[in-house]
Short mmCIF file of C-alpha atoms in Angstrom, two decimals:
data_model
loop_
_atom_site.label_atom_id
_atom_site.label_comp_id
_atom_site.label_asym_id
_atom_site.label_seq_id
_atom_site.Cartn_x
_atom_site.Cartn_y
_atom_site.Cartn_z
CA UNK A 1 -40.67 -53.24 -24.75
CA UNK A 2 -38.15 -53.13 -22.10
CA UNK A 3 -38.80 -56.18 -18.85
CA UNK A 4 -37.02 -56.19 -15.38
CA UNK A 5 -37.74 -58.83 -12.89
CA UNK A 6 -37.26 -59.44 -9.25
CA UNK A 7 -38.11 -61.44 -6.34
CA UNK A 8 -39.18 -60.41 -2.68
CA UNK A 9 -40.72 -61.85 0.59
CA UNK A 10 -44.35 -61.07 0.34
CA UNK A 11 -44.72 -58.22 2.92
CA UNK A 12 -41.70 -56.03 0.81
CA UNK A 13 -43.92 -57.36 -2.14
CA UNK A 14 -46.95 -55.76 -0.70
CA UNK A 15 -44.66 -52.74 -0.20
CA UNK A 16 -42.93 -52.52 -3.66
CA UNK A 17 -46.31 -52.69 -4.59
CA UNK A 18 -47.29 -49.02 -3.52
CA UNK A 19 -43.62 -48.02 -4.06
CA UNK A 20 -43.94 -48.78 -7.88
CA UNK A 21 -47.63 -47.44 -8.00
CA UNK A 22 -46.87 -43.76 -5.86
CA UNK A 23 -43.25 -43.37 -7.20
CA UNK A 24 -41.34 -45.52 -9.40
CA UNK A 25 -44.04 -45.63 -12.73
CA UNK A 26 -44.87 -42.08 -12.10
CA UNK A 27 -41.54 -40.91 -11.85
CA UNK A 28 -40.49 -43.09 -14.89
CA UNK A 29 -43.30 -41.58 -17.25
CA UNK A 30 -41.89 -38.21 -15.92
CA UNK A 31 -38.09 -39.02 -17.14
CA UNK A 32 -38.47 -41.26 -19.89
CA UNK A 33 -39.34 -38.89 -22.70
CA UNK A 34 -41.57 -38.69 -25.82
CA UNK A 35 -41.01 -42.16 -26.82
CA UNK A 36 -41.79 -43.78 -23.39
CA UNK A 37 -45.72 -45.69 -24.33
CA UNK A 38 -46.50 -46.62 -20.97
CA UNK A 39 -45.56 -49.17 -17.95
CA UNK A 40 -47.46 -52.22 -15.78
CA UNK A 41 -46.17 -54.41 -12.85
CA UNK A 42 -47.04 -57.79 -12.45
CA UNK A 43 -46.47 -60.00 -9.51
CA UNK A 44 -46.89 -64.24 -8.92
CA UNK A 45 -47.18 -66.32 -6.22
CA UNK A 46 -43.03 -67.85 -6.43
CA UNK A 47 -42.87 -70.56 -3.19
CA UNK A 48 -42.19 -68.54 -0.57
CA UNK A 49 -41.43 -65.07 -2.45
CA UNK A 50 -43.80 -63.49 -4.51
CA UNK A 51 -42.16 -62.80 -8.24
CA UNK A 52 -41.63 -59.43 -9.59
CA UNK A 53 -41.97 -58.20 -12.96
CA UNK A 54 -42.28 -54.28 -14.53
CA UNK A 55 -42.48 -53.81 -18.32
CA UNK A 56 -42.08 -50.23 -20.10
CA UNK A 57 -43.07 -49.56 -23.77
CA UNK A 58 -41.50 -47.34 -25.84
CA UNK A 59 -41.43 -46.72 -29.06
CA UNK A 60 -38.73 -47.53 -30.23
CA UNK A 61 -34.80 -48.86 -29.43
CA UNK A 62 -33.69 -44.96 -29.93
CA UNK A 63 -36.59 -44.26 -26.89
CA UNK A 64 -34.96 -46.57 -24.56
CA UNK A 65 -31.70 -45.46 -25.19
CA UNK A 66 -33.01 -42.05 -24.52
CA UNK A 67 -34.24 -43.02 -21.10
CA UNK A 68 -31.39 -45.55 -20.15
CA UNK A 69 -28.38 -44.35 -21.89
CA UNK A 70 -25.89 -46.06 -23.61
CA UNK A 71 -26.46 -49.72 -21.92
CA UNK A 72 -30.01 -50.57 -22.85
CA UNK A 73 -28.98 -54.01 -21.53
CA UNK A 74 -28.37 -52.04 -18.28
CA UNK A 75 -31.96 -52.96 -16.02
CA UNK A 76 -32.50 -49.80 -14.53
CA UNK A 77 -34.16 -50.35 -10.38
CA UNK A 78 -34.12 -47.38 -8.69
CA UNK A 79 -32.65 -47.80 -4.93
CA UNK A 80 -35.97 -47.55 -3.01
CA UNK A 81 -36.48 -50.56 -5.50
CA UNK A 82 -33.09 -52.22 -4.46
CA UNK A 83 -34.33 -52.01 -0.75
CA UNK A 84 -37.34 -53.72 -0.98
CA UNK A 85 -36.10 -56.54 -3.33
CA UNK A 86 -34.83 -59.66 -2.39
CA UNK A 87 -33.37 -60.66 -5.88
CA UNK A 88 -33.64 -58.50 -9.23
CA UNK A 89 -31.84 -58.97 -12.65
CA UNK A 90 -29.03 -56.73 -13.77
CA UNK A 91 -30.05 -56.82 -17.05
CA UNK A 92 -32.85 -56.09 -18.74
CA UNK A 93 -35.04 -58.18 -21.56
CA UNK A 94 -36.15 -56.35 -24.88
CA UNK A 95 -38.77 -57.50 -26.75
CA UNK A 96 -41.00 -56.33 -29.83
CA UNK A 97 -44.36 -56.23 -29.79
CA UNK A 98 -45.84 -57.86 -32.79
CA UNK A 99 -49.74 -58.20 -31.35
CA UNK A 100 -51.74 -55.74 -29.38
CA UNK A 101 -55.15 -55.30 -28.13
CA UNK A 102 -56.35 -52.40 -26.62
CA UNK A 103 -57.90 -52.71 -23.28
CA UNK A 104 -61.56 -51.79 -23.31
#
């Protein structure tokens, strides 16, 4: 699992919102390969910003690599991302999954 996270003031929020939902995750599952499992955005109430958050899952480290290249610390945020986000990290967080439940 690959996690980016970001900050913005709630209107580009609302925005990023769509962005992520019309573009960015559909455009991701397009370039990201065999190994790419899926995405999901998440989004918080952060004082005056709303927080940010996407996570991808692949299948593996070699999956991520495929889709980021040879950084997979590198957080990959597209520019129309960049535009609508007040803060976002420069690197991303990898995690393994070691529970799952399928949605119903």
């Amino acid at each position: 699992m690959l996690a980016c996270g970001g900050g913005a003031a709630p209107d580009d929020a609302d925005r990023y919102e769509r962005l992520l939902r019309t573009e960015i995750l559909p455009d991701l599952a397009a370039q990201s390969g065999e190994g790419f499992r899926g995405a999901a955005g998440y989004r918080r109430p952060d004082g005056e910003d709303v927080a940010l958050m996407t996570v991808l899952r692949f299948a593996s480290m070699d999956a991520v690599r495929h889709f980021v290249g040879t950084d997979p610390q590198e957080a990959h945020v597209p520019p129309a991302a960049r535009a609508r986000l007040r803060r976002f990290e420069d690197e991303a967080a990898h995690c393994d999954v070691v529970a799952h439940n399928r949605e119903q």
